C-alpha positions as MATLAB code, in Angstrom:
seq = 'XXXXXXXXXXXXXXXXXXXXXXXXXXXXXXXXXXXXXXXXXXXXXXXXXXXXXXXXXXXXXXXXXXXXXXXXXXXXXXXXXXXXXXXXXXXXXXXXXXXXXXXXXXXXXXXXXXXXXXXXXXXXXXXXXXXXXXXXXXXXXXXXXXXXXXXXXXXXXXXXXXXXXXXXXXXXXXXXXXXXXXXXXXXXXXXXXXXXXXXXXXXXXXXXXXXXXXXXXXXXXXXXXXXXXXXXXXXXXXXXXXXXXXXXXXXXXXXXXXXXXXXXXXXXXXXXX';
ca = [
       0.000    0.000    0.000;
       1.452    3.478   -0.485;
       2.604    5.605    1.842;
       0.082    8.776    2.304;
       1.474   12.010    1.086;
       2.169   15.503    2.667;
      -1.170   17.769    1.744;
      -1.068   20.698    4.206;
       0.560   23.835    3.276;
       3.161   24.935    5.993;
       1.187   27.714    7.698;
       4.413   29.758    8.536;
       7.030   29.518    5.661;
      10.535   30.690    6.427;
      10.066   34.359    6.661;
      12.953   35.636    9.117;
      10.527   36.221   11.609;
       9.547   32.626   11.652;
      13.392   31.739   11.605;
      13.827   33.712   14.640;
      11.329   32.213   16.679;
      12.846   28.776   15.464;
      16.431   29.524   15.984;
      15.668   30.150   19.539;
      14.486   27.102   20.603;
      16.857   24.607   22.253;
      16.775   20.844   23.592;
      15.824   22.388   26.993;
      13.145   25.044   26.286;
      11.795   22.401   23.840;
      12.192   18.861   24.302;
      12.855   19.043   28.280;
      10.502   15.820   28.533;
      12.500   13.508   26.181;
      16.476   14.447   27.409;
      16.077   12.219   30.613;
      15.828    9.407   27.749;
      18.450   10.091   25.449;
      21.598    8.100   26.236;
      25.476    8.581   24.549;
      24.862    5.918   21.905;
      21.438    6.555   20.341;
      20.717    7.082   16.764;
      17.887    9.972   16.481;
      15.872   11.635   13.886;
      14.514   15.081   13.932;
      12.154   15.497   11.658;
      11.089   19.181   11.278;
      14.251   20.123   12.753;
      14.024   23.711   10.411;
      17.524   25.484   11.435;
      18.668   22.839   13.534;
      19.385   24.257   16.867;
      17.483   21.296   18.715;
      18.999   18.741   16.274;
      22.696   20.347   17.131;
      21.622   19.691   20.908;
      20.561   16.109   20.231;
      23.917   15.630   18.713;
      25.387   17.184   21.457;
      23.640   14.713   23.828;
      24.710   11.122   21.553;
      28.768   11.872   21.406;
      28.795    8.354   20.484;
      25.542    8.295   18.283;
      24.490   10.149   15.590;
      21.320   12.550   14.446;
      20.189   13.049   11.247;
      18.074   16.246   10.781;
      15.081   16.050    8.177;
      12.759   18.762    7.183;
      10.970   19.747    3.703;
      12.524   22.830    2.606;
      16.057   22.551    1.400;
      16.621   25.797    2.118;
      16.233   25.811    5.552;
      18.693   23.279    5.795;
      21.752   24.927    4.717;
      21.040   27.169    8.059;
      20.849   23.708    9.855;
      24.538   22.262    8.438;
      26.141   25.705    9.326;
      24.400   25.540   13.152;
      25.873   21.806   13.251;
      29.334   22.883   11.339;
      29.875   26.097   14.221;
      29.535   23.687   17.169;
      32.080   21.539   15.555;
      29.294   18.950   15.609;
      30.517   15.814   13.109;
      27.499   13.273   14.389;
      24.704   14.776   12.416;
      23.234   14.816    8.882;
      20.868   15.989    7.213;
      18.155   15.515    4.343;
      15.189   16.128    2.879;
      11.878   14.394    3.379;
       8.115   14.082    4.548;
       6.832   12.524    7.573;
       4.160   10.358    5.809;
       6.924    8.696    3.726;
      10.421    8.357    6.004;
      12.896    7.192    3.487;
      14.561    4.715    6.338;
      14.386    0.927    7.002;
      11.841   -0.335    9.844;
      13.359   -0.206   13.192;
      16.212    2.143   12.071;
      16.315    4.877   14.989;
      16.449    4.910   19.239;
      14.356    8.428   18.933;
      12.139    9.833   16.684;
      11.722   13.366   17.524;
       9.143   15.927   16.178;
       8.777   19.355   17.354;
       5.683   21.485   16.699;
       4.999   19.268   13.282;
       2.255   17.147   13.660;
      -0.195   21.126   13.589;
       1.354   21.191   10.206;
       0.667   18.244    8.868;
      -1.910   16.811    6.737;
      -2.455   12.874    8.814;
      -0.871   13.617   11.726;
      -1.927    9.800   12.682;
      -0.541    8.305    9.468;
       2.494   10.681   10.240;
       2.747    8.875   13.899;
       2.614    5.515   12.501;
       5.362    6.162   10.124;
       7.201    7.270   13.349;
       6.697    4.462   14.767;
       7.533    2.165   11.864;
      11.573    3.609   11.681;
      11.573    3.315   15.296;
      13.463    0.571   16.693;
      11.542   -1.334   19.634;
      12.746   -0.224   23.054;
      13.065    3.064   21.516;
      11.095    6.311   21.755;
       8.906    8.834   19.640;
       8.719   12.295   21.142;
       5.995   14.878   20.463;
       5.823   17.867   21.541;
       3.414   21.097   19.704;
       1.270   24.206   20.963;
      -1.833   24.155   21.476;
      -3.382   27.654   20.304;
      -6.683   27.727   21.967;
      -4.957   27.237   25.007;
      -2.334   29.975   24.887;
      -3.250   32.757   27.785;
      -2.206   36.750   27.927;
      -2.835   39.815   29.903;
      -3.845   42.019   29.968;
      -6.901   41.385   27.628;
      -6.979   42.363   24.080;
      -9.773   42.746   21.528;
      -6.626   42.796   18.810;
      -4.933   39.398   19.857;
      -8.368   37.823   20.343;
      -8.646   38.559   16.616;
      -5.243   37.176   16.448;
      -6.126   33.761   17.590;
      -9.290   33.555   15.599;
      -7.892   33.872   12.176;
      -4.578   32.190   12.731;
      -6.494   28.947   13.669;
      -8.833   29.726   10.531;
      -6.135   30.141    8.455;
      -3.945   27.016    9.363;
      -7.319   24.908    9.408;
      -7.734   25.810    5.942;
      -4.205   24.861    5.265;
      -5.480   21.481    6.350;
      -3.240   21.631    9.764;
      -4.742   21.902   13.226;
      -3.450   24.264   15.076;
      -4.869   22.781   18.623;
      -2.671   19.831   18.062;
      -1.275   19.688   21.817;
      -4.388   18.505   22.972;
      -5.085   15.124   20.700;
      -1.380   14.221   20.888;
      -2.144   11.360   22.809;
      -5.215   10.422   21.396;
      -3.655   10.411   18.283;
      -0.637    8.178   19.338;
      -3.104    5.502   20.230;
      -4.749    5.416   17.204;
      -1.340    5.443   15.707;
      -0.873    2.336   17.268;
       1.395    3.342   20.598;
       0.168    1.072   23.652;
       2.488    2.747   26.406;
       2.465    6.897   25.929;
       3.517    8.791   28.532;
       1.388   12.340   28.410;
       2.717   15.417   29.502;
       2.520   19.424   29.201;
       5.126   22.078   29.173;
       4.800   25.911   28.276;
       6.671   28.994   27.552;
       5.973   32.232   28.988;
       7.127   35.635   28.086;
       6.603   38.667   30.616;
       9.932   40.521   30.971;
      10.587   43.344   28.613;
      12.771   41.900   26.435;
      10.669   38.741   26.173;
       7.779   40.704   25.529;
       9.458   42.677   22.605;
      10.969   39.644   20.902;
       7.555   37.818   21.553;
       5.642   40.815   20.237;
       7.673   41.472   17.289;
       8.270   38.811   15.597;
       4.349   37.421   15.458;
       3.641   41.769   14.610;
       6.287   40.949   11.745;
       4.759   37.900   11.128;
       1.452   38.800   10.808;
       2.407   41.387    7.874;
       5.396   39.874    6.003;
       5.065   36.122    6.274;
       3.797   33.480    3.992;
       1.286   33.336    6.971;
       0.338   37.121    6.006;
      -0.029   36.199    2.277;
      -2.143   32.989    3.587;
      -4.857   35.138    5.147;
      -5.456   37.524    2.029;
      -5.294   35.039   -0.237;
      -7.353   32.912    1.189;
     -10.179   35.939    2.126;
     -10.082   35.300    5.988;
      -8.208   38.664    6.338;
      -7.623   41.889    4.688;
      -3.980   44.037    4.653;
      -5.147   46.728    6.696;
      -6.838   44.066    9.360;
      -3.453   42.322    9.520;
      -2.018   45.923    9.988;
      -4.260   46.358   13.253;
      -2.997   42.719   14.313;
       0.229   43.871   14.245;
      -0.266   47.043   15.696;
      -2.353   44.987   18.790;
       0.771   43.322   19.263;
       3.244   45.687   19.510;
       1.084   47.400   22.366;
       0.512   44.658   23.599;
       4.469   44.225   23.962;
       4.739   47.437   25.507;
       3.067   47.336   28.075;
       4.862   46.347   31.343;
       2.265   44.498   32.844;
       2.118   42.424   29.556;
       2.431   38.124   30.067;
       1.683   35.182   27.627;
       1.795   31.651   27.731;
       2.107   29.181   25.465;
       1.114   25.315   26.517;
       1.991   22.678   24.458;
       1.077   19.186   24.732;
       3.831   16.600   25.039;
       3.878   12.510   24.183;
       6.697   10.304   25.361;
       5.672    6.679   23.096;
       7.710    3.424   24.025;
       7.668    1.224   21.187;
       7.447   -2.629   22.668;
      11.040   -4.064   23.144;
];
């Protein structure tokens, strides 16, 4: 039988404002839940890994393993190599490839990791199973992604409740689902998984500088992304109402009293040994 195909369009792109929320993220604010499972020899996969911060930690973390990095867009990648090649990181690879189709033998890796993917993605249960298929038994598939309806700011804000509305109409449309944290593990069992450990973790922005790098890069976002050209496109959103998004974030950013957090949902899957 063939293997399903990738049919949701990427709701972000690779606008730099995207990049610099993803070149931020590390092993620890992001896959916190998996590291007490990662051991010196494990072979890994990181699929999404975008710029490859996270995948350069893996590597990091399996001195006498080895990661391979795998995400869609070659482009993307080249920022990934030169992440790995600075750290002086010689353990990790990487390629091209979709989730619904992992070019790799059965039982091939200790850890499959995917981080904030499965909102993207078209079969986020077919996606799982292919997961599960490359992982070796004993080993582990880690999920972790945001859950949107869930994310929580003060002080209230007529402009970001507008924000949360159309970004979840926009990436439905784009055939993702945007409240993905939530079915993780519902999804892993139907994927197959018999022994998934479910947690949460969240990121939260209230200083000033987090608030200005939060602010500004989803007030950047919202007008300059392939996120921005999404919403007109797809008539869920006009220029000058993205305009007023954007401008509802950056007050939002300056104000001091200003906090937001972001919960993801988190799946730690044993396959059987």
């Amino acid at each position: 039988m063939p293997h399903a195909r990738e049919t949701a369009v990427y709701t972000h792109g690779h606008h730099e404002s995207v990049l610099r929320s993803h070149t931020w993220r590390t092993a620890r604010n992001s896959a916190a839940y998996l590291l007490g499972a990662v051991k010196p020899h494990m072979r890994v996969l990181d699929i999404g890994c975008g710029p490859g911060t996270v995948t350069a930690d893996l590597a990091a973390l399996v001195p006498d393993g080895h990661v391979t990095g795998l995400d869609r867009e070659p482009g993307v990648l080249e920022r990934a190599r030169a992440v790995a090649d600075e750290r002086g990181l010689t353990n990790a690879d990487f390629v091209t490839g979709d989730v619904h189709a992992l070019d790799f033998p059965d039982d091939t890796f200790c850890v499959v990791h995917a981080h904030q993917v499965l909102q993207h993605v078209g079969d986020p249960v077919a996606a799982l199973r292919e997961m599960r298929r490359v992982t070796k038994p004993g080993g582990y598939v880690a999920v972790r992604d945001a859950d949107y309806a869930a994310m929580t700011w003060y002080p209230e804000s007529a402009g970001l409740d507008g924000w949360l509305d159309l970004y979840r109409r926009v990436a439905r449309a784009n055939g993702g689902e945007p409240d993905a944290g939530r079915r993780l593990k519902a999804w892993a069992l139907e994927a197959g998984f018999t022994d998934v450990t479910a947690t949460t973790g969240t990121w939260t922005y209230s200083t000033a500088e987090e608030r200005a790098w939060w602010s500004g890069l989803w007030a950047d976002r919202t007008v300059a992304s392939a996120y921005a050209e999404q919403a007109v496109a797809g008539g869920h959103a006009t220029r000058e109402g993205l305009e007023a998004v954007a401008a509802a974030w950056r007050e939002w950013g300056a104000r001091e009293d200003g906090w937001f957090a972001v919960l993801h949902g988190e799946i730690l899957c044993r396959e059987g040994a």
